[in-house]
Amino acid sequence: MSAAASAVGMAPPRLAQVDALRGFALFGILVVNIGVFASPFYANGIVDPAFSGPWDVAVRWLVAWLFETKFYLLFSFLFGYSFTLQMSAAERGGAAFGPRFLRRLAGLALLGLAHAVLFYQGDILLTYALLGLMLMACRRMDPGRALRRALWLIGLVSLAWVLLGALSLLDATGTVALSRAADVASVADSLAAIEAYRGTIGSTVARHWHELTSGIWGVILLVQGPFAFAMFLVGYALGRRQALADPWRQPRALWLLCALGALPGLAGSAAYAATALPSMSPLWETPGLALDLFTAPLLSMSYAAALLLAMRTRPGAALARTLAPAGRMALSNYLMQSVVCAFLFTGWGLRLSGSVSPGVGLLIAVAIFLAQLPLSAWWLRRHAYGPVEWLLRALTIGAWPAWRRPPARQAG
């Protein structure tokens, strides 16, 4: 920020590269989430017998390899980075940061709970609201210490999963028997979910409540939660150092991140994706997950570094300009994705649950996101914020922000 801007308390311009990264993460999240909407079998981690051909298996493998467990980590990193921007905004405005951020987290929690019950049981907003309380407790932590804690958290939780995987290999007979029993139960549960989603709005909401209260929080706490918080800390540390204000100052760092992250990340994810193939023994599921959890943060950050490097090229810059509006109103777009998918697949609309192949689901995800890109740009030409962002900002600052974008000032 310039000295003049600092003197008058002006906010620095938005970081378009951060918005572009957020838009990119939004697409990856949709690719994974639409699989959950389209098939409860996918949500339960088993092969849908109606779609078990070679093409279906290949698409599921591709999504597991390049998308699963990667993009929510990138989104989490950006949440931590934006946390530092909000701290700076409160300081510039002379407002107490704590109450503002607590109101923001309360708004996220309410939105997340409504989202999970009504439209998508795999909601991440409520988790972010809870983990945000922990991040707030770290707001005075030294950036280097935050990075070290993030690395320790990733390492220790991954090690715990490695040990679980080793135990499953040692007790091969018991593991296989338990896996087969779990598969039988998962098939029955998936069929019940399809019946509910092909029913009414009431049966859809009841099914969401059932899933929220019967085990999905265990997955969030043991798998997503620790790694999301670790990426919060990474984002916080880099935000404190303003690493994304001009990430091209040190292009070698971006290239190094690509080199160090892409190869082990892609290899670990490939092994993880392979363990879900029908031909693989269930013995390798937990070791594969452990390897993926350890390497996914590397791949996620290499994705970010690669996109930042691409932004220095003409095609990459054009892509970034296209992604940025969607990322700027990511919360509205995230929720709208769920509303559209709920209309397509559940009792809210067309009730297509269980009747769409993985390939068609992937194409639908691409179509939804391609529609959101121009819609986001159109909206932000007329409004200062996305509709849900506007509501959340009102709750955060305790005042009604401008709804319409002010007209551009003409030279003269």
Tab-separated table of C-alpha atoms in Angstrom:
chain	number	residue	atom	x	y	z
A	1	MET	CA	0.000	0.000	0.000
A	2	SER	CA	1.307	3.415	-0.861
A	3	ALA	CA	2.204	5.982	1.785
A	4	ALA	CA	-0.586	8.249	0.575
A	5	ALA	CA	-3.133	5.497	0.895
A	6	SER	CA	-1.889	4.674	4.370
A	7	ALA	CA	-2.104	8.298	5.431
A	8	VAL	CA	-5.786	8.581	4.604
A	9	GLY	CA	-6.716	5.075	5.755
A	10	MET	CA	-7.658	3.825	2.290
A	11	ALA	CA	-8.031	0.108	1.748
A	12	PRO	CA	-5.536	-1.409	-0.703
A	13	PRO	CA	-6.951	-2.773	-3.954
A	14	ARG	CA	-8.208	-6.357	-3.962
A	15	LEU	CA	-5.638	-8.965	-4.869
A	16	ALA	CA	-6.970	-10.319	-8.156
A	17	GLN	CA	-4.587	-13.270	-7.952
A	18	VAL	CA	-6.118	-14.347	-4.640
A	19	ASP	CA	-9.607	-14.123	-6.141
A	20	ALA	CA	-8.441	-16.164	-9.151
A	21	LEU	CA	-6.999	-18.860	-6.892
A	22	ARG	CA	-10.251	-18.932	-4.954
A	23	GLY	CA	-12.235	-19.309	-8.186
A	24	PHE	CA	-9.956	-22.160	-9.240
A	25	ALA	CA	-10.508	-23.889	-5.876
A	26	LEU	CA	-14.251	-23.400	-6.247
A	27	PHE	CA	-14.219	-25.399	-9.483
A	28	GLY	CA	-12.274	-28.277	-7.947
A	29	ILE	CA	-14.636	-28.442	-4.989
A	30	LEU	CA	-17.638	-28.623	-7.334
A	31	VAL	CA	-16.099	-31.523	-9.294
A	32	VAL	CA	-15.874	-33.554	-6.076
A	33	ASN	CA	-19.154	-32.417	-4.542
A	34	ILE	CA	-21.236	-33.221	-7.592
A	35	GLY	CA	-20.189	-36.860	-7.259
A	36	VAL	CA	-21.758	-36.914	-3.786
A	37	PHE	CA	-24.949	-35.357	-5.123
A	38	ALA	CA	-25.144	-37.705	-8.113
A	39	SER	CA	-24.440	-40.978	-6.328
A	40	PRO	CA	-24.732	-41.983	-2.678
A	41	PHE	CA	-22.501	-44.921	-3.642
A	42	TYR	CA	-19.727	-42.440	-4.382
A	43	ALA	CA	-20.427	-40.672	-1.104
A	44	ASN	CA	-20.006	-44.001	0.716
A	45	GLY	CA	-16.753	-44.771	-1.077
A	46	ILE	CA	-17.966	-47.794	-3.037
A	47	VAL	CA	-18.559	-48.532	-6.710
A	48	ASP	CA	-22.066	-47.913	-7.996
A	49	PRO	CA	-23.114	-51.222	-9.604
A	50	ALA	CA	-25.123	-49.297	-12.200
A	51	PHE	CA	-21.972	-47.490	-13.371
A	52	SER	CA	-19.069	-49.909	-13.144
A	53	GLY	CA	-17.857	-49.956	-16.763
A	54	PRO	CA	-14.285	-49.067	-17.772
A	55	TRP	CA	-15.183	-45.463	-18.657
A	56	ASP	CA	-16.971	-44.948	-15.320
A	57	VAL	CA	-14.005	-46.390	-13.412
A	58	ALA	CA	-11.576	-44.194	-15.380
A	59	VAL	CA	-13.517	-41.003	-14.619
A	60	ARG	CA	-13.735	-41.845	-10.912
A	61	TRP	CA	-9.990	-42.576	-10.865
A	62	LEU	CA	-9.242	-39.249	-12.572
A	63	VAL	CA	-11.371	-37.297	-10.090
A	64	ALA	CA	-9.766	-39.102	-7.138
A	65	TRP	CA	-6.287	-38.528	-8.540
A	66	LEU	CA	-6.496	-34.832	-9.407
A	67	PHE	CA	-9.367	-33.439	-7.343
A	68	GLU	CA	-10.295	-35.336	-4.172
A	69	THR	CA	-8.715	-33.973	-0.946
A	70	LYS	CA	-6.854	-31.247	-2.913
A	71	PHE	CA	-9.135	-28.311	-3.476
A	72	TYR	CA	-10.668	-27.956	-0.032
A	73	LEU	CA	-7.059	-27.636	1.166
A	74	LEU	CA	-6.430	-24.797	-1.283
A	75	PHE	CA	-9.669	-23.173	-0.174
A	76	SER	CA	-8.572	-23.587	3.458
A	77	PHE	CA	-5.212	-21.976	2.711
A	78	LEU	CA	-7.004	-18.986	1.189
A	79	PHE	CA	-9.303	-18.773	4.221
A	80	GLY	CA	-6.229	-18.422	6.425
A	81	TYR	CA	-4.686	-15.862	4.087
A	82	SER	CA	-7.906	-13.814	3.968
A	83	PHE	CA	-7.987	-13.923	7.763
A	84	THR	CA	-4.879	-11.710	7.781
A	85	LEU	CA	-6.469	-9.330	5.268
A	86	GLN	CA	-9.486	-8.990	7.558
A	87	MET	CA	-7.164	-8.270	10.476
A	88	SER	CA	-5.549	-5.483	8.454
A	89	ALA	CA	-8.934	-4.099	7.406
A	90	ALA	CA	-10.096	-3.905	11.022
A	91	GLU	CA	-6.875	-2.175	12.007
A	92	ARG	CA	-7.216	0.404	9.217
A	93	GLY	CA	-10.808	1.076	10.241
A	94	GLY	CA	-9.910	1.414	13.907
A	95	ALA	CA	-12.342	-1.404	14.821
A	96	ALA	CA	-11.791	-4.208	17.291
A	97	PHE	CA	-11.039	-7.302	15.245
A	98	GLY	CA	-12.242	-9.923	17.735
A	99	PRO	CA	-15.956	-9.022	17.844
A	100	ARG	CA	-16.063	-8.511	14.077
A	101	PHE	CA	-14.538	-11.889	13.329
A	102	LEU	CA	-16.718	-13.661	15.901
A	103	ARG	CA	-19.808	-12.236	14.219
A	104	ARG	CA	-18.460	-13.423	10.882
A	105	LEU	CA	-17.913	-16.936	12.227
A	106	ALA	CA	-21.424	-16.969	13.696
A	107	GLY	CA	-22.797	-16.045	10.283
A	108	LEU	CA	-20.757	-18.787	8.616
A	109	ALA	CA	-21.996	-21.309	11.161
A	110	LEU	CA	-25.648	-20.426	10.569
A	111	LEU	CA	-25.205	-20.508	6.807
A	112	GLY	CA	-23.357	-23.810	7.055
A	113	LEU	CA	-25.980	-25.451	9.219
A	114	ALA	CA	-28.813	-24.368	6.911
A	115	HIS	CA	-26.796	-25.453	3.878
A	116	ALA	CA	-26.056	-28.879	5.366
A	117	VAL	CA	-29.629	-29.612	6.397
A	118	LEU	CA	-31.396	-28.252	3.332
A	119	PHE	CA	-29.078	-28.873	0.402
A	120	TYR	CA	-25.723	-30.572	1.019
A	121	GLN	CA	-24.722	-32.638	4.006
A	122	GLY	CA	-21.020	-32.325	3.115
A	123	ASP	CA	-20.998	-28.587	3.917
A	124	ILE	CA	-17.620	-27.096	4.860
A	125	LEU	CA	-18.796	-23.726	6.236
A	126	LEU	CA	-19.761	-24.983	9.680
A	127	THR	CA	-16.379	-26.706	9.974
A	128	TYR	CA	-14.645	-23.479	8.971
A	129	ALA	CA	-16.627	-21.564	11.584
A	130	LEU	CA	-15.521	-23.958	14.335
A	131	LEU	CA	-11.902	-24.089	13.181
A	132	GLY	CA	-11.979	-20.312	12.815
A	133	LEU	CA	-12.227	-20.031	16.589
A	134	MET	CA	-8.923	-21.885	16.833
A	135	LEU	CA	-7.385	-19.681	14.166
A	136	MET	CA	-8.477	-16.598	16.054
A	137	ALA	CA	-6.591	-17.877	19.091
A	138	CYS	CA	-3.460	-17.967	16.909
A	139	ARG	CA	-3.768	-14.438	15.528
A	140	ARG	CA	-0.689	-13.173	17.374
A	141	MET	CA	1.455	-16.186	16.552
A	142	ASP	CA	4.764	-15.672	14.789
A	143	PRO	CA	4.482	-16.719	11.101
A	144	GLY	CA	7.418	-19.104	11.343
A	145	ARG	CA	5.911	-20.802	14.350
A	146	ALA	CA	2.548	-21.113	12.564
A	147	LEU	CA	4.250	-22.832	9.630
A	148	ARG	CA	6.052	-25.262	11.930
A	149	ARG	CA	2.824	-26.122	13.733
A	150	ALA	CA	1.078	-26.722	10.418
A	151	LEU	CA	3.821	-29.100	9.300
A	152	TRP	CA	3.762	-30.954	12.617
A	153	LEU	CA	-0.013	-31.294	12.466
A	154	ILE	CA	0.091	-32.686	8.915
A	155	GLY	CA	2.906	-35.046	9.803
A	156	LEU	CA	1.435	-36.372	13.043
A	157	VAL	CA	-2.073	-36.951	11.715
A	158	SER	CA	-0.675	-38.601	8.569
A	159	LEU	CA	1.502	-40.820	10.768
A	160	ALA	CA	-1.552	-41.860	12.755
A	161	TRP	CA	-3.228	-42.949	9.517
A	162	VAL	CA	-0.045	-44.777	8.452
A	163	LEU	CA	-0.142	-46.738	11.705
A	164	LEU	CA	-3.798	-47.593	11.136
A	165	GLY	CA	-2.892	-48.758	7.652
A	166	ALA	CA	-0.070	-50.913	9.000
A	167	LEU	CA	-2.414	-52.511	11.519
A	168	SER	CA	-4.887	-53.295	8.741
A	169	LEU	CA	-2.133	-55.044	6.780
A	170	LEU	CA	-1.022	-57.033	9.832
A	171	ASP	CA	-4.561	-58.271	10.459
A	172	ALA	CA	-5.359	-58.988	6.827
A	173	THR	CA	-8.110	-61.535	7.444
A	174	GLY	CA	-9.963	-59.355	9.915
A	175	THR	CA	-9.578	-56.258	7.752
A	176	VAL	CA	-10.998	-57.969	4.671
A	177	ALA	CA	-13.936	-59.370	6.662
A	178	LEU	CA	-14.701	-55.966	8.166
A	179	SER	CA	-14.412	-54.317	4.759
A	180	ARG	CA	-16.845	-56.762	3.179
A	181	ALA	CA	-19.324	-56.252	6.001
A	182	ALA	CA	-18.934	-52.488	5.664
A	183	ASP	CA	-19.527	-52.709	1.910
A	184	VAL	CA	-22.757	-54.638	2.437
A	185	ALA	CA	-23.929	-52.006	4.911
A	186	SER	CA	-22.838	-49.202	2.558
A	187	VAL	CA	-24.800	-50.668	-0.346
A	188	ALA	CA	-27.948	-50.805	1.779
A	189	ASP	CA	-27.329	-47.261	3.019
A	190	SER	CA	-26.754	-45.989	-0.532
A	191	LEU	CA	-29.986	-47.517	-1.774
A	192	ALA	CA	-31.875	-45.959	1.132
A	193	ALA	CA	-30.319	-42.581	0.311
A	194	ILE	CA	-31.339	-42.846	-3.351
A	195	GLU	CA	-34.902	-43.617	-2.314
A	196	ALA	CA	-34.936	-40.592	-0.009
A	197	TYR	CA	-33.465	-38.225	-2.616
A	198	ARG	CA	-35.926	-39.414	-5.240
A	199	GLY	CA	-38.759	-38.653	-2.840
A	200	THR	CA	-39.899	-35.300	-1.523
A	201	ILE	CA	-38.211	-32.236	-0.110
A	202	GLY	CA	-39.104	-33.590	3.324
A	203	SER	CA	-37.433	-36.954	2.708
A	204	THR	CA	-34.376	-35.172	1.304
A	205	VAL	CA	-34.003	-32.957	4.360
A	206	ALA	CA	-34.614	-35.930	6.680
A	207	ARG	CA	-31.873	-37.867	4.894
A	208	HIS	CA	-29.455	-34.970	5.280
A	209	TRP	CA	-30.212	-34.803	8.995
A	210	HIS	CA	-29.699	-38.549	9.298
A	211	GLU	CA	-26.275	-38.341	7.640
A	212	LEU	CA	-25.235	-35.332	9.688
A	213	THR	CA	-26.052	-37.119	12.933
A	214	SER	CA	-24.832	-40.621	12.076
A	215	GLY	CA	-21.157	-40.361	11.269
A	216	ILE	CA	-20.228	-37.683	8.768
A	217	TRP	CA	-18.776	-35.545	11.542
A	218	GLY	CA	-16.339	-38.330	12.320
A	219	VAL	CA	-14.953	-38.052	8.802
A	220	ILE	CA	-14.725	-34.278	9.107
A	221	LEU	CA	-12.978	-34.367	12.478
A	222	LEU	CA	-10.531	-37.162	11.673
A	223	VAL	CA	-9.793	-36.433	8.018
A	224	GLN	CA	-10.753	-32.946	6.864
A	225	GLY	CA	-10.556	-30.997	10.117
A	226	PRO	CA	-6.859	-31.343	11.033
A	227	PHE	CA	-5.658	-30.735	7.494
A	228	ALA	CA	-8.000	-27.788	6.933
A	229	PHE	CA	-6.683	-26.164	10.115
A	230	ALA	CA	-3.084	-26.875	9.086
A	231	MET	CA	-3.748	-25.046	5.822
A	232	PHE	CA	-5.394	-22.222	7.787
A	233	LEU	CA	-2.060	-21.821	9.559
A	234	VAL	CA	-0.081	-21.932	6.313
A	235	GLY	CA	-2.349	-19.249	4.839
A	236	TYR	CA	-2.054	-17.178	8.008
A	237	ALA	CA	1.745	-17.396	7.962
A	238	LEU	CA	2.025	-16.392	4.312
A	239	GLY	CA	-0.618	-13.706	4.798
A	240	ARG	CA	1.365	-12.167	7.620
A	241	ARG	CA	4.296	-12.009	5.209
A	242	GLN	CA	2.073	-10.656	2.396
A	243	ALA	CA	3.354	-13.426	0.149
A	244	LEU	CA	0.516	-13.086	-2.366
A	245	ALA	CA	0.638	-9.294	-2.624
A	246	ASP	CA	3.326	-9.759	-5.279
A	247	PRO	CA	4.055	-13.481	-5.535
A	248	TRP	CA	6.169	-12.979	-8.669
A	249	ARG	CA	8.922	-11.141	-6.800
A	250	GLN	CA	10.571	-14.528	-6.293
A	251	PRO	CA	9.552	-16.766	-9.201
A	252	ARG	CA	12.154	-19.313	-8.158
A	253	ALA	CA	10.130	-19.979	-5.013
A	254	LEU	CA	7.051	-20.737	-7.118
A	255	TRP	CA	9.014	-23.012	-9.443
A	256	LEU	CA	10.556	-24.763	-6.447
A	257	LEU	CA	7.135	-25.306	-4.923
A	258	CYS	CA	5.925	-26.825	-8.190
A	259	ALA	CA	8.956	-29.084	-8.423
A	260	LEU	CA	8.857	-30.249	-4.814
A	261	GLY	CA	5.084	-30.586	-4.594
A	262	ALA	CA	3.846	-31.880	-7.916
A	263	LEU	CA	5.786	-35.134	-8.260
A	264	PRO	CA	5.239	-36.562	-4.747
A	265	GLY	CA	1.723	-35.118	-4.698
A	266	LEU	CA	0.714	-36.702	-7.990
A	267	ALA	CA	2.343	-39.998	-7.038
A	268	GLY	CA	0.639	-40.144	-3.648
A	269	SER	CA	-2.706	-39.223	-5.151
A	270	ALA	CA	-2.301	-41.825	-7.889
A	271	ALA	CA	-1.700	-44.502	-5.274
A	272	TYR	CA	-4.737	-43.310	-3.328
A	273	ALA	CA	-6.928	-43.324	-6.441
A	274	ALA	CA	-5.708	-46.811	-7.363
A	275	THR	CA	-6.782	-48.248	-4.000
A	276	ALA	CA	-10.401	-47.449	-4.882
A	277	LEU	CA	-10.308	-49.497	-8.087
A	278	PRO	CA	-12.602	-52.561	-8.048
A	279	SER	CA	-9.617	-54.839	-8.670
A	280	MET	CA	-7.712	-53.652	-5.590
A	281	SER	CA	-7.796	-55.412	-2.241
A	282	PRO	CA	-9.499	-53.454	0.569
A	283	LEU	CA	-6.294	-53.990	2.564
A	284	TRP	CA	-4.728	-51.036	0.744
A	285	GLU	CA	-7.510	-48.496	1.319
A	286	THR	CA	-6.215	-47.108	4.628
A	287	PRO	CA	-2.524	-47.038	3.600
A	288	GLY	CA	-3.540	-45.319	0.359
A	289	LEU	CA	-5.540	-42.720	2.250
A	290	ALA	CA	-2.630	-42.118	4.624
A	291	LEU	CA	-0.261	-41.527	1.717
A	292	ASP	CA	-2.716	-39.159	0.060
A	293	LEU	CA	-3.330	-37.166	3.226
A	294	PHE	CA	0.411	-36.641	3.619
A	295	THR	CA	1.058	-35.605	0.006
A	296	ALA	CA	-2.199	-33.765	-0.831
A	297	PRO	CA	-1.072	-30.469	0.776
A	298	LEU	CA	2.027	-30.552	-1.442
A	299	LEU	CA	-0.064	-31.060	-4.566
A	300	SER	CA	-2.567	-28.417	-3.498
A	301	MET	CA	0.147	-25.806	-3.045
A	302	SER	CA	1.823	-26.809	-6.297
A	303	TYR	CA	-1.508	-26.217	-8.044
A	304	ALA	CA	-1.549	-22.705	-6.593
A	305	ALA	CA	2.069	-22.049	-7.580
A	306	ALA	CA	1.481	-23.324	-11.111
A	307	LEU	CA	-1.552	-21.070	-11.570
A	308	LEU	CA	0.365	-18.053	-10.236
A	309	LEU	CA	3.195	-18.751	-12.678
A	310	ALA	CA	0.696	-19.163	-15.510
A	311	MET	CA	-0.744	-15.736	-14.696
A	312	ARG	CA	2.463	-14.175	-16.028
A	313	THR	CA	1.613	-15.450	-19.507
A	314	ARG	CA	-1.042	-13.924	-21.755
A	315	PRO	CA	-3.359	-16.993	-21.720
A	316	GLY	CA	-2.843	-17.422	-17.984
A	317	ALA	CA	-3.625	-13.775	-17.308
A	318	ALA	CA	-6.824	-14.102	-19.330
A	319	LEU	CA	-7.756	-17.214	-17.357
A	320	ALA	CA	-7.096	-15.388	-14.086
A	321	ARG	CA	-9.315	-12.469	-15.149
A	322	THR	CA	-12.068	-14.959	-15.938
A	323	LEU	CA	-11.733	-16.807	-12.631
A	324	ALA	CA	-11.378	-13.773	-10.369
A	325	PRO	CA	-15.040	-12.627	-10.298
A	326	ALA	CA	-16.198	-16.145	-9.380
A	327	GLY	CA	-13.614	-16.236	-6.603
A	328	ARG	CA	-14.546	-12.780	-5.387
A	329	MET	CA	-18.064	-14.036	-4.656
A	330	ALA	CA	-17.000	-17.593	-3.822
A	331	LEU	CA	-19.412	-17.994	-0.921
A	332	SER	CA	-22.437	-17.141	-3.068
A	333	ASN	CA	-21.183	-19.412	-5.834
A	334	TYR	CA	-20.448	-22.292	-3.452
A	335	LEU	CA	-23.971	-22.172	-2.072
A	336	MET	CA	-25.506	-21.710	-5.530
A	337	GLN	CA	-23.677	-24.802	-6.758
A	338	SER	CA	-25.397	-26.792	-4.030
A	339	VAL	CA	-28.795	-25.290	-4.818
A	340	VAL	CA	-28.433	-26.218	-8.503
A	341	CYS	CA	-27.172	-29.720	-7.699
A	342	ALA	CA	-29.946	-30.241	-5.146
A	343	PHE	CA	-32.463	-29.263	-7.826
A	344	LEU	CA	-30.927	-31.720	-10.278
A	345	PHE	CA	-30.435	-34.708	-8.008
A	346	THR	CA	-32.806	-34.566	-5.025
A	347	GLY	CA	-36.418	-34.034	-4.052
A	348	TRP	CA	-35.935	-30.294	-4.533
A	349	GLY	CA	-36.314	-30.827	-8.274
A	350	LEU	CA	-35.528	-33.485	-10.871
A	351	ARG	CA	-34.593	-36.347	-8.478
A	352	LEU	CA	-31.766	-37.734	-10.647
A	353	SER	CA	-29.851	-39.271	-7.733
A	354	GLY	CA	-28.333	-42.601	-8.729
A	355	SER	CA	-29.147	-42.216	-12.423
A	356	VAL	CA	-26.234	-40.110	-13.735
A	357	SER	CA	-22.881	-41.627	-14.696
A	358	PRO	CA	-19.591	-40.199	-13.357
A	359	GLY	CA	-18.715	-38.850	-16.801
A	360	VAL	CA	-22.015	-37.032	-17.200
A	361	GLY	CA	-21.708	-35.712	-13.644
A	362	LEU	CA	-18.287	-34.281	-14.490
A	363	LEU	CA	-19.698	-32.582	-17.587
A	364	ILE	CA	-22.546	-31.110	-15.518
A	365	ALA	CA	-20.008	-29.710	-13.046
A	366	VAL	CA	-18.068	-28.067	-15.871
A	367	ALA	CA	-21.289	-26.611	-17.306
A	368	ILE	CA	-22.380	-25.175	-13.936
A	369	PHE	CA	-19.016	-23.540	-13.358
A	370	LEU	CA	-18.819	-22.147	-16.892
A	371	ALA	CA	-22.227	-20.564	-16.311
A	372	GLN	CA	-21.083	-19.065	-13.004
A	373	LEU	CA	-18.083	-17.312	-14.561
A	374	PRO	CA	-19.990	-14.758	-16.707
A	375	LEU	CA	-22.796	-14.492	-14.149
A	376	SER	CA	-20.280	-13.522	-11.460
A	377	ALA	CA	-18.667	-10.917	-13.715
A	378	TRP	CA	-22.103	-9.523	-14.623
A	379	TRP	CA	-23.168	-9.296	-10.974
A	380	LEU	CA	-19.988	-7.582	-9.803
A	381	ARG	CA	-20.209	-4.944	-12.511
A	382	ARG	CA	-23.392	-3.789	-10.778
A	383	HIS	CA	-22.849	-4.709	-7.136
A	384	ALA	CA	-20.056	-4.227	-4.637
A	385	TYR	CA	-20.351	-7.762	-3.240
A	386	GLY	CA	-21.914	-11.106	-3.995
A	387	PRO	CA	-25.381	-11.416	-2.397
A	388	VAL	CA	-24.310	-13.756	0.421
A	389	GLU	CA	-21.022	-11.866	0.881
A	390	TRP	CA	-23.030	-8.675	1.289
A	391	LEU	CA	-25.166	-10.256	4.001
A	392	LEU	CA	-22.134	-11.704	5.804
A	393	ARG	CA	-20.295	-8.381	5.619
A	394	ALA	CA	-23.315	-6.594	7.111
A	395	LEU	CA	-23.229	-9.007	10.043
A	396	THR	CA	-19.462	-8.646	10.374
A	397	ILE	CA	-19.264	-4.849	10.477
A	398	GLY	CA	-22.658	-4.303	12.126
A	399	ALA	CA	-23.872	-1.953	9.385
A	400	TRP	CA	-25.445	-2.179	5.948
A	401	PRO	CA	-22.733	-1.945	3.279
A	402	ALA	CA	-23.389	-0.477	-0.140
A	403	TRP	CA	-25.495	-2.783	-2.282
A	404	ARG	CA	-24.846	-1.206	-5.658
A	405	ARG	CA	-21.403	-0.539	-7.052
A	406	PRO	CA	-20.844	3.227	-7.326
A	407	PRO	CA	-20.616	4.509	-10.912
A	408	ALA	CA	-17.103	4.786	-12.297
A	409	ARG	CA	-15.640	8.264	-11.992
A	410	GLN	CA	-14.953	9.780	-15.397
A	411	ALA	CA	-11.809	11.734	-16.112
A	412	GLY	CA	-12.248	15.320	-16.956
